[in-house]
Short mmCIF file of N, CA and C in Angstrom, two decimals:
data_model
loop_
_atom_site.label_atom_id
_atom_site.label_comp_id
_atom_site.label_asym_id
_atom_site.label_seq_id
_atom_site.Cartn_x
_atom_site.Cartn_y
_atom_site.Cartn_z
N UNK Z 18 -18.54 61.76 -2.76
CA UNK Z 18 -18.16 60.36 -2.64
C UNK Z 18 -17.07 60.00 -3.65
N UNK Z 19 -16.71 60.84 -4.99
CA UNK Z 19 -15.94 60.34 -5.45
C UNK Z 19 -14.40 60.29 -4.76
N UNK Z 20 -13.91 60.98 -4.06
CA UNK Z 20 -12.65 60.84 -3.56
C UNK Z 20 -12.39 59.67 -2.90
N UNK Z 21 -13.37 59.14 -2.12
CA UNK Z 21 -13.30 57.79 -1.79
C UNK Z 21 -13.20 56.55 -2.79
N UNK Z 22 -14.27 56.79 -4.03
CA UNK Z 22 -14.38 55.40 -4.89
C UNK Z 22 -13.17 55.86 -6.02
N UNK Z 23 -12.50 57.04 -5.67
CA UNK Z 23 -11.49 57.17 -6.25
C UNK Z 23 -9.96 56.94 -5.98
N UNK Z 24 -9.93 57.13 -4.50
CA UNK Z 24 -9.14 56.42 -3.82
C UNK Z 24 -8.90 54.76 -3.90
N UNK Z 25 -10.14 54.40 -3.76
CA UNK Z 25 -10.03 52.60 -3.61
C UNK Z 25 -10.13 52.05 -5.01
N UNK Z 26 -10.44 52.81 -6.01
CA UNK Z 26 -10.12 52.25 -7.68
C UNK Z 26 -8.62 52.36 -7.54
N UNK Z 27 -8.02 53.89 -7.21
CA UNK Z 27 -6.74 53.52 -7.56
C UNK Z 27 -5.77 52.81 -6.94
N UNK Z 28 -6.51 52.21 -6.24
CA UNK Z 28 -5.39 50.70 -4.89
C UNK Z 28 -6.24 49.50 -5.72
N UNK Z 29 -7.02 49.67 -6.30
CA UNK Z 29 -7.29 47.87 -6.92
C UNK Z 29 -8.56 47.50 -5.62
N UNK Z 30 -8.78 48.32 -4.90
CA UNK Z 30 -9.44 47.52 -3.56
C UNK Z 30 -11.22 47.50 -4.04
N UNK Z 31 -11.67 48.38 -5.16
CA UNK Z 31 -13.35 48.17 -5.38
C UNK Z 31 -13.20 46.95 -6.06
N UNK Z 32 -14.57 46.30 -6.35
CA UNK Z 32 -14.66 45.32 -7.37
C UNK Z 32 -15.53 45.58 -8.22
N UNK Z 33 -16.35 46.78 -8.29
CA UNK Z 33 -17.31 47.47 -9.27
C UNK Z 33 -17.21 48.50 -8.62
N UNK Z 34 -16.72 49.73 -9.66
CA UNK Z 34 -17.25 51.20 -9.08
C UNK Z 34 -18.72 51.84 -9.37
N UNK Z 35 -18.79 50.46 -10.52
CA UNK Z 35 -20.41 51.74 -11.16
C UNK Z 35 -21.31 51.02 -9.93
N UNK Z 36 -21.30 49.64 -9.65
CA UNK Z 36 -22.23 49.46 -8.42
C UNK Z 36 -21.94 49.98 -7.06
N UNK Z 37 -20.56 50.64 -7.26
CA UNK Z 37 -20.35 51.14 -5.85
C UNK Z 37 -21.50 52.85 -5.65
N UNK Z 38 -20.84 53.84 -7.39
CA UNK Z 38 -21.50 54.60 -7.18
C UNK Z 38 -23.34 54.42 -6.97
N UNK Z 39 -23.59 53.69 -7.50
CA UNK Z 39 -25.15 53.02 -7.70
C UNK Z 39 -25.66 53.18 -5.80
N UNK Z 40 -24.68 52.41 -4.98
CA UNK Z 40 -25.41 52.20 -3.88
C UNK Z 40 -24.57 53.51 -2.86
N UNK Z 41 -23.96 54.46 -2.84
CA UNK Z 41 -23.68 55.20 -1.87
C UNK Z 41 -24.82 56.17 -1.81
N UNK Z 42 -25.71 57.11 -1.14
CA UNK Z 42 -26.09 58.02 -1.07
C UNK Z 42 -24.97 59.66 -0.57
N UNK Z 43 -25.74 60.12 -1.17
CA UNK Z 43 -24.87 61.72 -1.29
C UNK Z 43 -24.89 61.81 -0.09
N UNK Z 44 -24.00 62.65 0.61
CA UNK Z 44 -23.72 63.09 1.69
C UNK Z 44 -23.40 62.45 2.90
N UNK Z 45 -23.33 60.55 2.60
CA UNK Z 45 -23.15 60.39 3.36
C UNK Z 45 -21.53 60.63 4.05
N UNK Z 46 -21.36 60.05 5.15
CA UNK Z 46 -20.05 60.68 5.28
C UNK Z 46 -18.93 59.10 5.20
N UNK Z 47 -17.71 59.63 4.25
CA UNK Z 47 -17.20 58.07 3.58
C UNK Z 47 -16.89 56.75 4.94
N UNK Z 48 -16.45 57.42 5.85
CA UNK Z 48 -16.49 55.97 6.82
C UNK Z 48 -17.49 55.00 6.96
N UNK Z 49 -18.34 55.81 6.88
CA UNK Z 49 -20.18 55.09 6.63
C UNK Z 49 -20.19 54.24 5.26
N UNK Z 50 -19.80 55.48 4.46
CA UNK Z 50 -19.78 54.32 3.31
C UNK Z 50 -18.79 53.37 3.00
N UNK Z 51 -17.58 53.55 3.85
CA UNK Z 51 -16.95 52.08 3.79
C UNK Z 51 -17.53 50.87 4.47
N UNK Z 52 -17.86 51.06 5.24
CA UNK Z 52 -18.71 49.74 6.06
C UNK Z 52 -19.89 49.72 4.65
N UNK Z 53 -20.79 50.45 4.40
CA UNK Z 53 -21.65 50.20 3.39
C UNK Z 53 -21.22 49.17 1.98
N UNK Z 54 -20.39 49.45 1.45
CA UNK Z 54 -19.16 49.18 0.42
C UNK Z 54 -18.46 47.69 1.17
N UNK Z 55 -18.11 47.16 2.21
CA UNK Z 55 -17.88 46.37 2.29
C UNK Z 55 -19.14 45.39 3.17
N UNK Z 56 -20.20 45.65 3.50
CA UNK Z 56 -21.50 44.76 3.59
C UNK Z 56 -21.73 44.29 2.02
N UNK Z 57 -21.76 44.99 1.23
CA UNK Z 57 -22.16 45.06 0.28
C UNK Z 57 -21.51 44.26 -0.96
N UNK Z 58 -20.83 43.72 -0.25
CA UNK Z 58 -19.46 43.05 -0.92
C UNK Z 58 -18.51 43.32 -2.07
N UNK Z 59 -18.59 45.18 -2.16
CA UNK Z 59 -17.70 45.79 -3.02
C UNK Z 59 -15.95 45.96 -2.98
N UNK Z 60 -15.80 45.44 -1.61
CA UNK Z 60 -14.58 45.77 -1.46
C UNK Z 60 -13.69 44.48 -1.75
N UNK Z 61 -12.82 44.62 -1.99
CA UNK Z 61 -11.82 43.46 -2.73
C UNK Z 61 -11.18 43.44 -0.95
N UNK Z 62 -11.04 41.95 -1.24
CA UNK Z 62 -11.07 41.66 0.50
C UNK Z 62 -12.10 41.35 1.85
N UNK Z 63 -12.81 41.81 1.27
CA UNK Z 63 -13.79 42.42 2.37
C UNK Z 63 -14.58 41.31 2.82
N UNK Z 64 -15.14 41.42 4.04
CA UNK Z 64 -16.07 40.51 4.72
C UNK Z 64 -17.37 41.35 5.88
N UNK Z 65 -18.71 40.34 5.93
CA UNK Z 65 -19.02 40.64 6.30
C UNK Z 65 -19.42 39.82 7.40
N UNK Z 66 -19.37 39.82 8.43
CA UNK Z 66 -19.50 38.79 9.03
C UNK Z 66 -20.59 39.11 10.16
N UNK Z 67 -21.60 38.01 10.24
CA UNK Z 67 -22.52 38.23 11.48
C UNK Z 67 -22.65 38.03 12.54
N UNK Z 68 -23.87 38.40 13.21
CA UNK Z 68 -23.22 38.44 14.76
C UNK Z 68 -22.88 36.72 15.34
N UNK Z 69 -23.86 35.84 14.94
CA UNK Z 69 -24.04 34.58 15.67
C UNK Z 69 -22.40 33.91 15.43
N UNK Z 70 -21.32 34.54 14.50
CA UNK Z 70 -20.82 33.63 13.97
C UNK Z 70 -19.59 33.31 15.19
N UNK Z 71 -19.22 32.15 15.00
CA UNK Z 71 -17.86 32.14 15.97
C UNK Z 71 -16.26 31.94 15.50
N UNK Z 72 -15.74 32.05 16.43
CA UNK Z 72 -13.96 32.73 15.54
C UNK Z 72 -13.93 30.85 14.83
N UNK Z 73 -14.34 29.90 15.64
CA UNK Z 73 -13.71 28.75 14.64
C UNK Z 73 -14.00 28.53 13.42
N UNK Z 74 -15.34 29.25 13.56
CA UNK Z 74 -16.50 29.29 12.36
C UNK Z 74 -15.42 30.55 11.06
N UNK Z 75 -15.74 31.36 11.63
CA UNK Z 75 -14.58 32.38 10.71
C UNK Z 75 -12.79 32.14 10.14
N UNK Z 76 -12.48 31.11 10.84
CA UNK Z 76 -10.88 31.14 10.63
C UNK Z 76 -10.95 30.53 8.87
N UNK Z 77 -11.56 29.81 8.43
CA UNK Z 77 -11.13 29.34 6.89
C UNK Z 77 -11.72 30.84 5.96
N UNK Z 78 -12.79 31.62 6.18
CA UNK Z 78 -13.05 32.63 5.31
C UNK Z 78 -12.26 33.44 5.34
N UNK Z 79 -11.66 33.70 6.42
CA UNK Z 79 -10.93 34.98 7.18
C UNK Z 79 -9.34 34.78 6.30
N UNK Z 80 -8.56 33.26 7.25
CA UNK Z 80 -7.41 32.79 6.60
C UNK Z 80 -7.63 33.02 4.63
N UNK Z 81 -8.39 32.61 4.17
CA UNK Z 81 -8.50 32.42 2.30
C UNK Z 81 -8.19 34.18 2.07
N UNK Z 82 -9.11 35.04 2.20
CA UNK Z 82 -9.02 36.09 2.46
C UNK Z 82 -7.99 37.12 2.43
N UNK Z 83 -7.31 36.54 3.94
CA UNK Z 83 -6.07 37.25 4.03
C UNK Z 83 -4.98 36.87 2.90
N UNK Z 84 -5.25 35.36 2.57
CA UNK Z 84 -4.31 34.69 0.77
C UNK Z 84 -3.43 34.21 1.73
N UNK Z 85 -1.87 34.18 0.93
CA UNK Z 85 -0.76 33.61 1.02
C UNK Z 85 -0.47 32.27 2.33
N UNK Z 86 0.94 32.50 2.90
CA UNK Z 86 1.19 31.40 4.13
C UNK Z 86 -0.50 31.46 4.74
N UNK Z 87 -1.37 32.34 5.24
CA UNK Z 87 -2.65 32.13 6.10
C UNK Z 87 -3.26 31.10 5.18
N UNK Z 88 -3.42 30.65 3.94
CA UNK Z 88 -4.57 29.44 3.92
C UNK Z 88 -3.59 28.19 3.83
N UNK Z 89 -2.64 28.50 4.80
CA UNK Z 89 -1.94 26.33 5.39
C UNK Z 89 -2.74 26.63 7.28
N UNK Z 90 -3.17 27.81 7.42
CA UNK Z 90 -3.39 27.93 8.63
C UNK Z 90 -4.87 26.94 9.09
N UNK Z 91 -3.71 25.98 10.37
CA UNK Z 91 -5.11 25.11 10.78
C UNK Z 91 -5.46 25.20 11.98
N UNK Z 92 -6.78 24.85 12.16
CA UNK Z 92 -7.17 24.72 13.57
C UNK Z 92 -6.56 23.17 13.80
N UNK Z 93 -6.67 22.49 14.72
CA UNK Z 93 -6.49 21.73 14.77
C UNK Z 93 -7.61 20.81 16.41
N UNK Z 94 -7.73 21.36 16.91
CA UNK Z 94 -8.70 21.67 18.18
C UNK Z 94 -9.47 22.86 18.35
N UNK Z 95 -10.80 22.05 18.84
CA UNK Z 95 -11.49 23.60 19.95
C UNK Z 95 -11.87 23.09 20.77
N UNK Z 96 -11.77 24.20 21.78
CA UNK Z 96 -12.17 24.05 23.17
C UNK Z 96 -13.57 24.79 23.56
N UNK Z 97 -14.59 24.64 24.04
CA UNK Z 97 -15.76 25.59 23.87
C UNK Z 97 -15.32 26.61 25.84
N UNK Z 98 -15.36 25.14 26.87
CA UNK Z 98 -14.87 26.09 28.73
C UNK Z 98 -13.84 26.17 29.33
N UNK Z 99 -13.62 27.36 29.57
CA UNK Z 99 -14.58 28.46 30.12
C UNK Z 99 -14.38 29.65 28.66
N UNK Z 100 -13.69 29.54 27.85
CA UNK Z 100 -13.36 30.13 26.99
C UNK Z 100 -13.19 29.39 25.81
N UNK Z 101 -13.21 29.91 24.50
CA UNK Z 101 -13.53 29.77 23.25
C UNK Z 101 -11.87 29.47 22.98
N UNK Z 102 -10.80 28.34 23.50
CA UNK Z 102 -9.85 28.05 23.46
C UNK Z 102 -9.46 27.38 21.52
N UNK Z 103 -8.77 27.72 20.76
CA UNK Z 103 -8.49 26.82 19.29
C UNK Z 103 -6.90 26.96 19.52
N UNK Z 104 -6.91 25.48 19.79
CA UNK Z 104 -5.29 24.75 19.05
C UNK Z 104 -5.33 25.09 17.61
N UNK Z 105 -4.35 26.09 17.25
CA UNK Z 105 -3.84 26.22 16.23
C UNK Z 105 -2.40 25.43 15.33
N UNK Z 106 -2.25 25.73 13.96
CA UNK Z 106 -0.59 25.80 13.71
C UNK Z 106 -0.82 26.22 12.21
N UNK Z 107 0.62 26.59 12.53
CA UNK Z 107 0.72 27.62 11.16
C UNK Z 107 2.39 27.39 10.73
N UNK Z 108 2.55 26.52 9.88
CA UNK Z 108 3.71 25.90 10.04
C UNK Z 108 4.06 25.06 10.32
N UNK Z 109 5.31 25.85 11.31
CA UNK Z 109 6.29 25.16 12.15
C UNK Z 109 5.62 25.65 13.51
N UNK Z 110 4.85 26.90 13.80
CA UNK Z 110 4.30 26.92 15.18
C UNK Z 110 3.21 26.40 15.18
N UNK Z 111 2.75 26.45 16.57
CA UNK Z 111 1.59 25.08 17.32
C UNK Z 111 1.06 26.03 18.30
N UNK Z 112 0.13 26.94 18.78
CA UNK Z 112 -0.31 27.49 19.37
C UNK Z 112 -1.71 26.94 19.94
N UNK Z 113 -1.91 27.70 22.08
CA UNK Z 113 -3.32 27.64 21.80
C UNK Z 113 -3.48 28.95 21.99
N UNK Z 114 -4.54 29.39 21.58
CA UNK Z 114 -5.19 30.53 21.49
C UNK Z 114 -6.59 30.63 22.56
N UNK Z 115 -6.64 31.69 23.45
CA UNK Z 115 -7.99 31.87 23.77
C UNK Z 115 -8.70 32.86 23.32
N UNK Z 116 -9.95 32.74 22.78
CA UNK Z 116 -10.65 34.20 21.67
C UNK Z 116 -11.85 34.11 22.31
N UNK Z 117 -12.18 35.12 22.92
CA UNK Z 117 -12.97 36.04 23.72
C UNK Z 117 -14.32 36.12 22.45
N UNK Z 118 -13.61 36.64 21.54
CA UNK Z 118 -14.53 37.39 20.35
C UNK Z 118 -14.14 37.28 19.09
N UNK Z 119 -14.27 37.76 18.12
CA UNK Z 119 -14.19 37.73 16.86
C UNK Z 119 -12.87 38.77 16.96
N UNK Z 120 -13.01 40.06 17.22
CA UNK Z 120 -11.58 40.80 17.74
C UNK Z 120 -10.70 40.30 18.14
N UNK Z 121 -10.83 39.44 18.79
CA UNK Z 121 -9.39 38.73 19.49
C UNK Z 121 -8.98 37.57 18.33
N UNK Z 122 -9.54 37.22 17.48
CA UNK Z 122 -9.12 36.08 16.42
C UNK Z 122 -8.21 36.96 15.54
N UNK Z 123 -9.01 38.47 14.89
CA UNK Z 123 -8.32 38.78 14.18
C UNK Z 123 -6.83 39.62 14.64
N UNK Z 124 -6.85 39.89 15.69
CA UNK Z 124 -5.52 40.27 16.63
C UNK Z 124 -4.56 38.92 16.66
N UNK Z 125 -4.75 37.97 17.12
CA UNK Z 125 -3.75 36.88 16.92
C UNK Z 125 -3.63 36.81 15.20
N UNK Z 126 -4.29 36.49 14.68
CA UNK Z 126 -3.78 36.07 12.98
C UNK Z 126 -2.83 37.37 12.63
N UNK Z 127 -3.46 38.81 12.79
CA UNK Z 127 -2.68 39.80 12.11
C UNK Z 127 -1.21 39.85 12.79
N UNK Z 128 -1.18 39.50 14.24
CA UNK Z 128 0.09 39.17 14.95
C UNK Z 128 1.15 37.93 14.93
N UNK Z 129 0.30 36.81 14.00
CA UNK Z 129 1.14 35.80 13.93
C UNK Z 129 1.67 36.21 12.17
N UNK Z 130 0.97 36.81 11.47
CA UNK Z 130 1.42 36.97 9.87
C UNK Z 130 2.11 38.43 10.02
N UNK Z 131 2.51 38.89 11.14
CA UNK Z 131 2.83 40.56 11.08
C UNK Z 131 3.49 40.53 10.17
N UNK Z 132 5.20 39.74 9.75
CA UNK Z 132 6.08 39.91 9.18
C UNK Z 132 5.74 39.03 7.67
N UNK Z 133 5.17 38.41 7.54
CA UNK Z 133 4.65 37.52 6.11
C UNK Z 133 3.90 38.66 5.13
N UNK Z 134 4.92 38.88 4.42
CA UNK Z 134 4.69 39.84 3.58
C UNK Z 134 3.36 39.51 2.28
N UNK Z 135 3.42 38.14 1.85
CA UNK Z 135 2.36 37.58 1.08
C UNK Z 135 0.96 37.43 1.75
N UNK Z 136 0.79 37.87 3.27
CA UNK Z 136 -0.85 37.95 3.67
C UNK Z 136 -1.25 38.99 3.75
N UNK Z 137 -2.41 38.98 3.93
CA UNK Z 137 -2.85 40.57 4.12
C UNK Z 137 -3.47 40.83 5.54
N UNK Z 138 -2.75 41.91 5.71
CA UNK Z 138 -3.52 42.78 7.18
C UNK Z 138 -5.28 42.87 7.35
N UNK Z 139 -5.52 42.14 8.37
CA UNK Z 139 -7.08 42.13 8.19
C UNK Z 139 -7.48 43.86 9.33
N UNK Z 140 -8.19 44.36 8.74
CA UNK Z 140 -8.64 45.92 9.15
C UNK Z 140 -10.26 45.36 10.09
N UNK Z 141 -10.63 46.28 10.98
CA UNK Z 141 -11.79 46.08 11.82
C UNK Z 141 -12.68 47.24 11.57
N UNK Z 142 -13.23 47.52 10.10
CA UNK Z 142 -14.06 48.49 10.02
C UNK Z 142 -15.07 48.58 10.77
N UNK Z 143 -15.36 48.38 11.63
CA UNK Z 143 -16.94 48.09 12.81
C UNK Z 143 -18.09 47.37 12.47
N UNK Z 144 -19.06 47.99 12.65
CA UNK Z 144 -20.38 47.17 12.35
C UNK Z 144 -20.99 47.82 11.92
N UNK Z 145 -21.99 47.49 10.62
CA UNK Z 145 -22.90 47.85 10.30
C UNK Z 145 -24.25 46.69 9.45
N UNK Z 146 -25.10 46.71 10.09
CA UNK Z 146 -25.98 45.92 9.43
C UNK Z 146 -26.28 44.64 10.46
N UNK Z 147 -25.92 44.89 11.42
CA UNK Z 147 -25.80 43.52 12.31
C UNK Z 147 -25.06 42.93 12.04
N UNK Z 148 -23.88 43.01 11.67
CA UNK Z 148 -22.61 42.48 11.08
C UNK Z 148 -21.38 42.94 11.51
N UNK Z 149 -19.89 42.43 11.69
CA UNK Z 149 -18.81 42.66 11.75
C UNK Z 149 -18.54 43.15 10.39
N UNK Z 150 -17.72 44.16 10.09
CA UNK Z 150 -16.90 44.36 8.70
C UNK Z 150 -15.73 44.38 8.74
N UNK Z 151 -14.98 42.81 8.34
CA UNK Z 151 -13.38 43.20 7.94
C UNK Z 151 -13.01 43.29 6.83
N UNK Z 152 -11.72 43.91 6.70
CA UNK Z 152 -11.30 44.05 5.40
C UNK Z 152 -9.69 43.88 5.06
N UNK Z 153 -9.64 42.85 4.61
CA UNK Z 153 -8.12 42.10 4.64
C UNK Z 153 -7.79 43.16 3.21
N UNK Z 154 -6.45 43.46 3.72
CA UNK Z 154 -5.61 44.82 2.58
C UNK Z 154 -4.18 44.65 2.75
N UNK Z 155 -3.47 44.65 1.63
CA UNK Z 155 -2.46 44.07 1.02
C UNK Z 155 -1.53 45.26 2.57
N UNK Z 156 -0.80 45.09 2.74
CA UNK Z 156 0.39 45.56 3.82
C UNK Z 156 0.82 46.95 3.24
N UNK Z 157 1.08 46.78 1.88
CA UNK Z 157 1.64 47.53 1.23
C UNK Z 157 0.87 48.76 1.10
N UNK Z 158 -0.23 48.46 0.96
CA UNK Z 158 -1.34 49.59 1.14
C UNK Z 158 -1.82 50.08 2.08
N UNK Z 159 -1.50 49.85 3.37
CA UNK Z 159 -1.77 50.26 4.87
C UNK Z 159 -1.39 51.75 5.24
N UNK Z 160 -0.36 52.01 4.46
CA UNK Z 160 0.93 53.51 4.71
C UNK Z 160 -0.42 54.72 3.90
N UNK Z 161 -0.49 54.17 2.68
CA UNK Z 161 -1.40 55.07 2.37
C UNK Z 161 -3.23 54.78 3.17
N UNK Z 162 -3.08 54.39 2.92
CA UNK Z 162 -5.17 54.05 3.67
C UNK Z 162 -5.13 54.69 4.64
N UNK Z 163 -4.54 54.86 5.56
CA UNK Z 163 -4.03 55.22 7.24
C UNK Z 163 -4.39 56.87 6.81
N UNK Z 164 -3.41 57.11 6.09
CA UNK Z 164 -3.70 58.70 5.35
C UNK Z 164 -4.90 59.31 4.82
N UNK Z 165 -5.99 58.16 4.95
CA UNK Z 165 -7.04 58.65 4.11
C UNK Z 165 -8.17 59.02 5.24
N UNK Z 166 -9.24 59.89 5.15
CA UNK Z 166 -10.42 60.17 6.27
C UNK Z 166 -11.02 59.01 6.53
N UNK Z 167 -11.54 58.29 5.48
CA UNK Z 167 -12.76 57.49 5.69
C UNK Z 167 -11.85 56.21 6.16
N UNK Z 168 -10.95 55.99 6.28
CA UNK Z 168 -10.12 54.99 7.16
C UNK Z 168 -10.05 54.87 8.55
N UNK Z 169 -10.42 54.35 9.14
CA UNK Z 169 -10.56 54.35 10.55
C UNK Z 169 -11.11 53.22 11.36
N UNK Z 170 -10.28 52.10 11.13
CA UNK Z 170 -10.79 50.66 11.93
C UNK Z 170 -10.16 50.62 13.14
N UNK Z 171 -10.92 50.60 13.99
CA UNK Z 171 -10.72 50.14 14.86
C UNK Z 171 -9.35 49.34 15.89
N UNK Z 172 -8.93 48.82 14.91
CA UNK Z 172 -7.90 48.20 15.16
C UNK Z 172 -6.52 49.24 14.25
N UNK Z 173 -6.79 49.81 14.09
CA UNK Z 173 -6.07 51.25 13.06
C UNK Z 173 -4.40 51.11 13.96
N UNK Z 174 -4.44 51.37 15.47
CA UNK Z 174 -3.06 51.32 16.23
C UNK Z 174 -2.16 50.01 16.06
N UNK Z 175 -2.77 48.80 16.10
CA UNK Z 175 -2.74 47.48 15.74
C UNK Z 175 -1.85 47.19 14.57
N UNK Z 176 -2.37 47.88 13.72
CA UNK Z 176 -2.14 47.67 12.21
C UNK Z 176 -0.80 48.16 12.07
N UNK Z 177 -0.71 49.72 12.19
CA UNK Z 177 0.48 49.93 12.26
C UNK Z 177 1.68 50.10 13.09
N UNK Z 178 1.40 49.82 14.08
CA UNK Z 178 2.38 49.78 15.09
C UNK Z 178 3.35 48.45 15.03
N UNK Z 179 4.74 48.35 14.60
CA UNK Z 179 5.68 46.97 14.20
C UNK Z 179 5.32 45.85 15.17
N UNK Z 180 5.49 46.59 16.51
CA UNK Z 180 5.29 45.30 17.31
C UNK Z 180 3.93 44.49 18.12
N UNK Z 181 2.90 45.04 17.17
CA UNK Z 181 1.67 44.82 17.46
C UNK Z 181 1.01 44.89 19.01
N UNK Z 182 1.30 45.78 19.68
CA UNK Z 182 0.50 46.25 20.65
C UNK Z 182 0.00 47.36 20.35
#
C-alpha cells in the first residue's frame, strides 16, 4: 500500500497518511483502497455521497469542492417531470440541464469548467459503502493520476479527452 499513500502524499491529495495507513488492510488491491480512502474522508477533495441524494441536493458540496469560478455556480430552478430538469448559470451562461443521475451532473459541471483552469476535475471513483465516491483533483494532476494503477474512475475517458466526449 505504500506506493499508493505515497503517490497521493506526493500530489498533496491525502489529508492524514498515518490515518490513511491505520485504515488500509494489506493486500488489499489500491483501487479498493481508493474508494476506501475517499469514504473515509482521507482524500483532499473527496466526497462521499449517498445513494438517496439528488444532483440539486449535491450541486453546492460538489461546486465548493471543485473551488474556483464553480462556487458562483447557481441553480436557479428545478424541475422534478418527467426528468430531474435544473436551470442553471454560471456566469454569463444560463443553461437547462436534464440529470438522469448523479453521473450526468458531474458530466455537465466537468464539461462546462473543462477550460477553467482554477476548478477542479471531479473523478467518478464508483461506489463503495452504499455511496457514490467523487473526487474533485486539481487538472494539473490528471496527466499523472491517469498513469497510476489504482486510478480508474469511471469517467477516466471523460476526463481526459479535450473535447469531453
Amino acid at each position: 500500500m505504500a506506493p499508493l499513500l505515497d503517490v497521493l502524499t506526493r500530489e498533496r491529495l491525502l489529508k492524514n497518511r498515518a490515518a490513511a495507513a491505520a485504515l488500509l488492510p494489506r493486500g488489499e488491491p489500491p483501487h479498493v483502497s481508493l474508494l476506501r480512502l475517499c469514504d473515509a474522508g482521507l482524500l483532499e477533495g473527496g466526497l462521499s455521497v449517498g445513494y438517496g441524494v439528488r444532483a440539486d441536493e449535491l450541486v453546492g458540496p460538489l461546486t465548493t469542492a471543485m473551488g474556483g469560478a464553480a462556487r458562483r455556480f447557481k441553480v436557479v430552478d428545478v424541475r422534478e417531470r418527467p426528468v430531474l430538469e435544473l436551470h442553471v448559470m454560471a456566469g454569463d451562461v444560463t443553461e437547462r440541464w436534464e440529470v438522469e443521475d448523479l453521473s450526468s451532473l458531474v458530466h455537465n459541471l466537468n464539461s462546462l469548467y473543462r477550460d477553467a483552469p482554477d476548478v477542479r476535475a471531479v473523478a467518478e471513483l464508483g461506489e463503495w459503502e452504499d455511496a457514490l465516491q467523487l473526487w474533485c483533483v486539481d487538472k494539473r494532476a490528471l496527466p499523472r493520476l491517469v498513469r497510476q494503477p489504482f486510478f480508474a474512475p469511471r469517467n477516466g475517458r471523460a476526463l481526459m479527452n479535450p473535447s469531453g466526449d
